[in-house]
Amino acid sequence: MKKQTSMLAVLPVLFGFFVMGFCDIVGISSDYAREAFGWSHTMAGFVPSMVFIWFLFFSIPVGIKMNAWGRKNTVMLSMAVTLVGMLIPLLKTDWACLVGYALLGIGNTILQVSLNPLLNNVVTDQKLLTSSLTAGQVVKAVSSFCGPFIMLFAVNVLGGGDKDNWYLAFPVLGAITLVSALWLYFTPIPHEKREDSGVTMGKVWGLLSDRTILLLFLGIFFVVGIDVATNFISSKVMIARFGWDTSDAGVAPQVYFICRTVGAFLGVFFMTKISEMKYFRINILAAIAAILVLAFYEDATVDLICVGGIGFFCSCIFSIIYSMAVQRMPEKANLISGLMITAVAGGGAVTPLIGAATDAAGITAGVCVLLICAFYLTFCAYGVKSTVHDRDF
């Protein structure tokens, strides 16, 4: 009975990862928004910013407050914010959609800070916890993959084939969020011990005074930037170069997410055979090659392969950098975790640059912005030591 009760508690927590994946819909939805509202590429580039910038402002404060609120209550708060955000776009204005994106980002920030720790409340075995975290990322990847399908369902089924009704995807996401929230609310989950951790904003940000932590923080910033930016620009490459319809171009981010998921699975196996740093170096160089081909070789099949290659080769870099940061200061693992999650804001910083570059010099210039992120990650791969014993460059 105990195992059954534990599984019944794990399932609604894992389903929360599906809601976590909603932030990845910004890539394909920005194409529809740009057409519906007549936005420039620069303006469309701010759509991911409206989602991811909130990690910079809310990750650490929410992590601190979660000690008092409780993990389950914090997750429920994230669901409530997301649900409200998914209803506002029904007002059918550009500003309403931007507010909806912002609330989606705020809700997703709170969810990412609180959902992983909540798994600790229902999974006590460390080996099972690792498997559960992996399962959660798989659920999130499935959600990301479903994003273009949800957009097509909103346009073709709910919207009668009118692309201007793309915003109906938001209430679909809201309905799924409501199901997730109700399932979690009515599931008994053991409470963690709440206590005042004594953590302050100053203590967390003070970690950046360590040069290695600062460089790794920027590494997280740029790898998330590549992730969100590739999702963002992949469909636009197919539209700009080959005249694909917005609906058809949705296959590009799907290829990206499939390859990213496969890369994450295979990476777990490969890193048992070779060191994480060697794997990091091999993959970032391969990713640079894929970005260069995507930028300068115009063939639909080859470009799709390159989009998938970027997803595959960058799939494990986040976890490697995160691990390097924790190894640097294992005695401050919780503070390091909050700081690194804050760097996810990089997902909202790179896309406006891509939009501006695309407006100014074309889609190839937009793709080249990815190279800047990849070059910095190459510096991390070759310039930062990987273990706690290797404290210097």
Short mmCIF file of C-alpha atoms in Angstrom, two decimals:
data_model
loop_
_atom_site.label_atom_id
_atom_site.label_comp_id
_atom_site.label_asym_id
_atom_site.label_seq_id
_atom_site.Cartn_x
_atom_site.Cartn_y
_atom_site.Cartn_z
CA MET A 1 0.00 0.00 0.00
CA LYS A 2 2.89 2.29 0.75
CA LYS A 3 4.33 1.86 -2.75
CA GLN A 4 0.92 2.54 -4.30
CA THR A 5 0.42 5.68 -2.24
CA SER A 6 3.92 6.87 -3.19
CA MET A 7 3.23 6.34 -6.90
CA LEU A 8 -0.10 8.17 -6.65
CA ALA A 9 1.80 11.11 -5.17
CA VAL A 10 4.59 11.02 -7.75
CA LEU A 11 2.34 11.09 -10.84
CA PRO A 12 0.73 14.54 -10.31
CA VAL A 13 4.17 16.00 -9.52
CA LEU A 14 5.57 14.55 -12.75
CA PHE A 15 2.59 15.90 -14.68
CA GLY A 16 3.61 19.34 -13.44
CA PHE A 17 6.65 19.04 -15.71
CA PHE A 18 4.26 19.06 -18.67
CA VAL A 19 3.11 22.52 -17.59
CA MET A 20 6.77 23.50 -17.20
CA GLY A 21 7.28 22.77 -20.90
CA PHE A 22 4.74 25.41 -21.95
CA CYS A 23 7.44 28.09 -21.99
CA ASP A 24 8.87 26.49 -25.13
CA ILE A 25 5.76 27.35 -27.13
CA VAL A 26 7.13 30.89 -27.48
CA GLY A 27 9.17 29.86 -30.52
CA ILE A 28 6.37 28.83 -32.85
CA SER A 29 3.74 31.14 -31.32
CA SER A 30 5.92 34.20 -31.98
CA ASP A 31 5.60 33.47 -35.72
CA TYR A 32 1.82 33.59 -35.51
CA ALA A 33 1.89 36.70 -33.32
CA ARG A 34 4.22 38.49 -35.74
CA GLU A 35 1.82 37.83 -38.63
CA ALA A 36 -1.33 38.66 -36.65
CA PHE A 37 -0.08 41.95 -35.20
CA GLY A 38 2.31 43.01 -37.98
CA TRP A 39 5.32 42.91 -35.68
CA SER A 40 8.91 43.20 -36.88
CA HIS A 41 11.42 40.42 -36.17
CA THR A 42 12.85 42.65 -33.45
CA MET A 43 9.48 42.93 -31.72
CA ALA A 44 8.88 39.20 -32.08
CA GLY A 45 12.28 38.65 -30.49
CA PHE A 46 10.97 40.16 -27.29
CA VAL A 47 8.32 37.43 -26.93
CA PRO A 48 10.79 34.95 -25.37
CA SER A 49 12.09 37.84 -23.26
CA MET A 50 8.62 38.31 -21.79
CA VAL A 51 8.77 34.65 -20.69
CA PHE A 52 12.35 34.12 -19.56
CA ILE A 53 13.41 37.48 -18.13
CA TRP A 54 11.49 36.73 -14.93
CA PHE A 55 13.99 34.05 -13.95
CA LEU A 56 16.39 36.91 -13.25
CA PHE A 57 14.04 38.65 -10.84
CA PHE A 58 12.05 35.86 -9.17
CA SER A 59 14.21 32.71 -8.92
CA ILE A 60 16.15 33.64 -5.80
CA PRO A 61 13.32 35.45 -3.93
CA VAL A 62 10.91 32.55 -4.56
CA GLY A 63 13.55 30.06 -3.44
CA ILE A 64 13.94 31.98 -0.19
CA LYS A 65 10.19 32.39 0.39
CA MET A 66 9.54 28.72 -0.39
CA ASN A 67 11.00 27.83 3.02
CA ALA A 68 8.05 29.63 4.61
CA TRP A 69 5.34 28.90 2.03
CA GLY A 70 6.05 25.21 1.55
CA ARG A 71 6.91 23.46 -1.71
CA LYS A 72 3.42 22.26 -2.64
CA ASN A 73 1.89 25.66 -1.92
CA THR A 74 4.55 27.31 -4.06
CA VAL A 75 3.80 24.94 -6.96
CA MET A 76 0.07 25.71 -6.58
CA LEU A 77 0.87 29.44 -6.73
CA SER A 78 2.76 28.89 -9.99
CA MET A 79 -0.25 27.07 -11.46
CA ALA A 80 -2.59 29.90 -10.45
CA VAL A 81 -0.37 32.56 -12.06
CA THR A 82 -0.06 30.48 -15.24
CA LEU A 83 -3.83 29.89 -15.43
CA VAL A 84 -4.60 33.61 -15.17
CA GLY A 85 -1.97 34.34 -17.82
CA MET A 86 -3.53 31.85 -20.23
CA LEU A 87 -6.94 33.57 -20.05
CA ILE A 88 -5.84 37.18 -20.66
CA PRO A 89 -4.99 36.68 -24.40
CA LEU A 90 -8.69 36.04 -25.01
CA LEU A 91 -8.96 39.85 -25.08
CA LYS A 92 -7.40 39.51 -28.58
CA THR A 93 -5.02 42.47 -28.38
CA ASP A 94 -1.26 42.54 -28.72
CA TRP A 95 -0.74 43.90 -25.21
CA ALA A 96 -3.02 41.19 -23.76
CA CYS A 97 -0.88 38.53 -25.43
CA LEU A 98 2.28 40.15 -24.08
CA VAL A 99 0.81 40.15 -20.56
CA GLY A 100 -0.14 36.51 -21.07
CA TYR A 101 3.44 35.67 -22.05
CA ALA A 102 4.74 37.56 -19.00
CA LEU A 103 2.48 35.68 -16.58
CA LEU A 104 3.41 32.42 -18.29
CA GLY A 105 7.04 33.28 -17.60
CA ILE A 106 6.44 34.27 -13.98
CA GLY A 107 4.43 31.11 -13.36
CA ASN A 108 7.10 29.00 -15.06
CA THR A 109 9.83 30.59 -12.97
CA ILE A 110 8.01 29.78 -9.74
CA LEU A 111 7.31 26.25 -11.02
CA GLN A 112 10.92 25.52 -11.94
CA VAL A 113 12.12 26.69 -8.55
CA SER A 114 9.59 24.60 -6.60
CA LEU A 115 8.69 21.49 -8.61
CA ASN A 116 12.06 19.71 -8.52
CA PRO A 117 12.33 20.04 -4.71
CA LEU A 118 8.73 18.80 -4.37
CA LEU A 119 9.85 15.46 -5.82
CA ASN A 120 11.97 15.05 -2.68
CA ASN A 121 8.74 15.00 -0.66
CA VAL A 122 7.36 11.97 -2.49
CA VAL A 123 10.54 10.09 -3.51
CA THR A 124 12.90 9.30 -0.66
CA ASP A 125 15.27 6.82 -2.33
CA GLN A 126 18.16 8.74 -3.93
CA LYS A 127 18.41 6.35 -6.90
CA LEU A 128 14.68 6.64 -7.53
CA LEU A 129 14.89 10.41 -7.12
CA THR A 130 17.46 10.66 -9.91
CA SER A 131 15.25 8.52 -12.15
CA SER A 132 12.22 10.64 -11.25
CA LEU A 133 14.04 13.86 -12.13
CA THR A 134 15.02 12.33 -15.47
CA ALA A 135 11.40 11.26 -16.01
CA GLY A 136 10.31 14.82 -15.28
CA GLN A 137 12.64 16.19 -17.94
CA VAL A 138 11.26 13.65 -20.40
CA VAL A 139 7.71 14.83 -19.63
CA LYS A 140 8.86 18.42 -20.15
CA ALA A 141 10.44 17.45 -23.48
CA VAL A 142 7.19 15.80 -24.59
CA SER A 143 5.37 19.03 -23.72
CA SER A 144 7.86 21.06 -25.77
CA PHE A 145 7.38 18.68 -28.70
CA CYS A 146 3.59 19.03 -28.45
CA GLY A 147 3.74 22.85 -28.64
CA PRO A 148 3.44 23.13 -32.45
CA PHE A 149 0.62 20.55 -32.43
CA ILE A 150 -1.26 22.59 -29.85
CA MET A 151 -0.87 25.67 -32.06
CA LEU A 152 -2.19 23.75 -35.08
CA PHE A 153 -5.13 22.44 -33.02
CA ALA A 154 -5.96 25.98 -31.90
CA VAL A 155 -5.82 27.36 -35.45
CA ASN A 156 -7.39 24.53 -37.46
CA VAL A 157 -9.92 23.06 -34.99
CA LEU A 158 -10.82 25.80 -32.51
CA GLY A 159 -10.15 28.68 -34.90
CA GLY A 160 -11.72 27.24 -38.04
CA GLY A 161 -8.47 27.46 -39.99
CA ASP A 162 -8.02 31.21 -39.40
CA LYS A 163 -4.43 31.97 -38.32
CA ASP A 164 -5.64 35.08 -36.51
CA ASN A 165 -7.19 32.70 -33.96
CA TRP A 166 -3.78 31.37 -32.94
CA TYR A 167 -4.29 32.90 -29.47
CA LEU A 168 -6.81 30.12 -28.70
CA ALA A 169 -3.78 27.98 -27.88
CA PHE A 170 -3.52 29.88 -24.59
CA PRO A 171 -6.80 28.66 -23.08
CA VAL A 172 -5.86 25.11 -24.16
CA LEU A 173 -2.69 25.46 -22.11
CA GLY A 174 -4.79 26.97 -19.33
CA ALA A 175 -7.12 23.96 -19.29
CA ILE A 176 -4.15 21.58 -18.99
CA THR A 177 -2.74 23.74 -16.19
CA LEU A 178 -6.09 23.57 -14.35
CA VAL A 179 -6.13 19.77 -14.60
CA SER A 180 -2.58 19.62 -13.26
CA ALA A 181 -3.39 22.01 -10.39
CA LEU A 182 -6.52 20.12 -9.33
CA TRP A 183 -4.76 16.75 -9.50
CA LEU A 184 -1.93 18.03 -7.32
CA TYR A 185 -4.25 19.87 -4.91
CA PHE A 186 -6.28 16.76 -4.12
CA THR A 187 -3.22 14.52 -3.78
CA PRO A 188 -1.91 14.17 -0.21
CA ILE A 189 1.82 14.95 -0.19
CA PRO A 190 4.04 14.83 2.93
CA HIS A 191 5.13 18.28 4.10
CA GLU A 192 8.79 19.09 4.34
CA LYS A 193 10.22 20.65 7.47
CA ARG A 194 9.97 24.41 7.15
CA GLU A 195 12.62 26.57 8.71
CA ASP A 196 14.32 29.93 8.30
CA SER A 197 17.37 29.21 6.17
CA GLY A 198 18.99 32.57 6.88
CA VAL A 199 19.65 33.00 3.15
CA THR A 200 19.56 36.53 1.76
CA MET A 201 19.75 37.95 -1.75
CA GLY A 202 23.14 39.40 -0.90
CA LYS A 203 24.57 36.01 0.05
CA VAL A 204 23.45 34.43 -3.21
CA TRP A 205 24.63 37.22 -5.51
CA GLY A 206 27.85 37.43 -3.51
CA LEU A 207 28.84 34.05 -4.94
CA LEU A 208 29.60 35.81 -8.22
CA SER A 209 32.68 37.31 -6.60
CA ASP A 210 34.26 33.92 -7.28
CA ARG A 211 35.60 34.18 -10.83
CA THR A 212 34.85 30.57 -11.73
CA ILE A 213 31.27 30.78 -10.46
CA LEU A 214 30.81 33.98 -12.47
CA LEU A 215 32.07 32.31 -15.65
CA LEU A 216 29.85 29.26 -15.09
CA PHE A 217 26.87 31.52 -14.38
CA LEU A 218 27.44 33.13 -17.77
CA GLY A 219 27.80 29.65 -19.23
CA ILE A 220 24.28 28.77 -18.06
CA PHE A 221 23.11 32.14 -19.39
CA PHE A 222 24.45 31.44 -22.89
CA VAL A 223 23.53 27.75 -23.15
CA VAL A 224 19.91 28.57 -22.29
CA GLY A 225 20.24 31.43 -24.77
CA ILE A 226 21.19 28.93 -27.50
CA ASP A 227 18.33 26.64 -26.48
CA VAL A 228 15.60 29.28 -26.61
CA ALA A 229 17.11 31.08 -29.60
CA THR A 230 17.33 27.93 -31.73
CA ASN A 231 13.70 27.13 -30.91
CA PHE A 232 12.87 30.74 -31.80
CA ILE A 233 14.76 31.10 -35.08
CA SER A 234 14.49 27.58 -36.55
CA SER A 235 10.99 28.08 -37.97
CA LYS A 236 11.89 31.58 -39.16
CA VAL A 237 14.81 30.18 -41.18
CA MET A 238 12.44 27.86 -43.04
CA ILE A 239 9.96 30.69 -43.67
CA ALA A 240 12.54 33.26 -44.78
CA ARG A 241 14.69 31.00 -46.98
CA PHE A 242 12.24 28.53 -48.44
CA GLY A 243 8.88 30.29 -48.22
CA TRP A 244 7.36 27.70 -45.92
CA ASP A 245 3.95 28.40 -44.40
CA THR A 246 3.91 29.17 -40.69
CA SER A 247 2.15 25.88 -39.97
CA ASP A 248 4.66 23.86 -42.02
CA ALA A 249 7.60 25.67 -40.43
CA GLY A 250 6.49 24.27 -37.06
CA VAL A 251 8.34 21.06 -37.96
CA ALA A 252 11.68 22.82 -37.35
CA PRO A 253 11.28 23.30 -33.57
CA GLN A 254 9.85 19.79 -33.38
CA VAL A 255 13.03 18.41 -34.95
CA TYR A 256 15.00 20.47 -32.45
CA PHE A 257 13.14 19.13 -29.42
CA ILE A 258 13.28 15.50 -30.60
CA CYS A 259 17.03 15.68 -31.12
CA ARG A 260 17.54 17.48 -27.81
CA THR A 261 15.66 14.72 -25.98
CA VAL A 262 17.62 11.96 -27.74
CA GLY A 263 20.87 13.78 -27.00
CA ALA A 264 20.05 14.03 -23.31
CA PHE A 265 19.34 10.29 -23.09
CA LEU A 266 22.48 9.27 -24.97
CA GLY A 267 24.55 11.79 -23.03
CA VAL A 268 23.80 9.99 -19.78
CA PHE A 269 25.29 6.83 -21.32
CA PHE A 270 28.27 8.50 -23.02
CA MET A 271 29.34 10.34 -19.87
CA THR A 272 29.75 6.99 -18.11
CA LYS A 273 32.40 6.17 -20.73
CA ILE A 274 34.25 9.49 -21.08
CA SER A 275 34.76 12.50 -18.81
CA GLU A 276 32.13 15.20 -18.74
CA MET A 277 34.68 17.84 -19.80
CA LYS A 278 35.77 15.85 -22.84
CA TYR A 279 32.12 15.34 -23.76
CA PHE A 280 31.49 19.06 -23.28
CA ARG A 281 34.38 19.98 -25.58
CA ILE A 282 33.42 17.54 -28.32
CA ASN A 283 29.80 18.64 -28.30
CA ILE A 284 30.34 22.39 -28.27
CA LEU A 285 32.73 22.15 -31.24
CA ALA A 286 30.19 20.02 -33.10
CA ALA A 287 27.47 22.54 -32.23
CA ILE A 288 29.58 25.38 -33.67
CA ALA A 289 29.98 23.39 -36.89
CA ALA A 290 26.19 22.88 -37.07
CA ILE A 291 25.53 26.60 -36.48
CA LEU A 292 28.03 27.58 -39.22
CA VAL A 293 26.40 25.27 -41.75
CA LEU A 294 22.93 26.51 -40.77
CA ALA A 295 24.08 30.10 -41.21
CA PHE A 296 25.70 29.79 -44.62
CA TYR A 297 24.27 26.74 -46.41
CA GLU A 298 20.76 27.14 -47.77
CA ASP A 299 19.12 23.75 -48.23
CA ALA A 300 15.91 22.81 -46.41
CA THR A 301 16.98 19.27 -45.51
CA VAL A 302 20.48 20.27 -44.47
CA ASP A 303 19.16 23.18 -42.40
CA LEU A 304 16.72 20.91 -40.56
CA ILE A 305 19.57 18.48 -39.86
CA CYS A 306 21.63 21.37 -38.46
CA VAL A 307 18.75 22.51 -36.24
CA GLY A 308 18.51 18.96 -34.90
CA GLY A 309 22.29 18.84 -34.52
CA ILE A 310 22.31 21.97 -32.36
CA GLY A 311 19.67 20.41 -30.13
CA PHE A 312 21.56 17.12 -29.90
CA PHE A 313 25.01 18.57 -29.24
CA CYS A 314 23.85 21.18 -26.70
CA SER A 315 21.47 18.86 -24.84
CA CYS A 316 23.84 17.96 -21.98
CA ILE A 317 25.82 21.20 -21.66
CA PHE A 318 23.44 22.76 -19.13
CA SER A 319 23.77 19.81 -16.74
CA ILE A 320 27.55 19.69 -17.16
CA ILE A 321 27.98 23.37 -16.32
CA TYR A 322 25.53 23.08 -13.44
CA SER A 323 27.52 20.13 -12.08
CA MET A 324 30.78 22.06 -12.42
CA ALA A 325 29.31 24.93 -10.40
CA VAL A 326 28.13 22.64 -7.59
CA GLN A 327 31.52 20.89 -7.52
CA ARG A 328 33.18 24.26 -7.16
CA MET A 329 31.39 24.94 -3.85
CA PRO A 330 29.64 21.75 -2.69
CA GLU A 331 29.13 23.20 0.76
CA LYS A 332 26.91 25.89 -0.80
CA ALA A 333 25.01 23.66 -3.23
CA ASN A 334 21.58 25.17 -2.46
CA LEU A 335 22.79 28.72 -3.01
CA ILE A 336 24.58 27.70 -6.21
CA SER A 337 21.39 26.04 -7.45
CA GLY A 338 19.31 29.19 -6.97
CA LEU A 339 21.96 31.32 -8.64
CA MET A 340 22.25 29.06 -11.68
CA ILE A 341 18.47 28.94 -12.17
CA THR A 342 18.55 32.75 -12.22
CA ALA A 343 20.86 32.54 -15.25
CA VAL A 344 18.02 30.90 -17.21
CA ALA A 345 17.09 34.53 -17.95
CA GLY A 346 19.57 34.19 -20.78
CA GLY A 347 16.73 32.65 -22.74
CA GLY A 348 15.08 36.06 -22.85
CA ALA A 349 18.20 38.09 -23.60
CA VAL A 350 19.45 36.48 -26.80
CA THR A 351 16.26 36.44 -28.90
CA PRO A 352 15.85 40.25 -29.11
CA LEU A 353 19.40 40.42 -30.48
CA ILE A 354 18.49 37.78 -33.06
CA GLY A 355 15.37 39.71 -34.03
CA ALA A 356 17.29 42.97 -34.39
CA ALA A 357 20.05 41.29 -36.42
CA THR A 358 17.47 39.66 -38.69
CA ASP A 359 15.69 42.97 -39.33
CA ALA A 360 18.98 44.71 -39.99
CA ALA A 361 20.84 42.16 -42.12
CA GLY A 362 18.66 39.12 -42.79
CA ILE A 363 18.12 35.68 -41.31
CA THR A 364 21.78 34.64 -41.68
CA ALA A 365 22.82 37.47 -39.37
CA GLY A 366 20.24 36.25 -36.86
CA VAL A 367 21.70 32.75 -36.92
CA CYS A 368 25.19 34.16 -36.42
CA VAL A 369 24.13 35.53 -33.02
CA LEU A 370 24.07 31.89 -31.91
CA LEU A 371 27.79 31.72 -32.66
CA ILE A 372 28.55 34.35 -30.01
CA CYS A 373 26.87 32.16 -27.39
CA ALA A 374 28.68 29.05 -28.66
CA PHE A 375 32.08 30.79 -28.64
CA TYR A 376 31.65 31.71 -24.99
CA LEU A 377 30.69 28.11 -24.16
CA THR A 378 33.85 26.98 -25.92
CA PHE A 379 35.80 29.20 -23.54
CA CYS A 380 34.02 27.52 -20.61
CA ALA A 381 34.79 24.07 -22.00
CA TYR A 382 38.52 24.76 -22.31
CA GLY A 383 39.09 27.39 -19.63
CA VAL A 384 37.18 26.24 -16.54
CA LYS A 385 38.26 23.25 -14.47
CA SER A 386 35.58 20.64 -13.78
CA THR A 387 36.27 19.39 -10.27
CA VAL A 388 36.37 20.90 -6.82
CA HIS A 389 40.09 20.15 -6.63
CA ASP A 390 40.84 22.09 -9.80
CA ARG A 391 40.07 25.53 -8.49
CA ASP A 392 42.15 27.52 -10.92
CA PHE A 393 42.37 27.95 -14.70
#
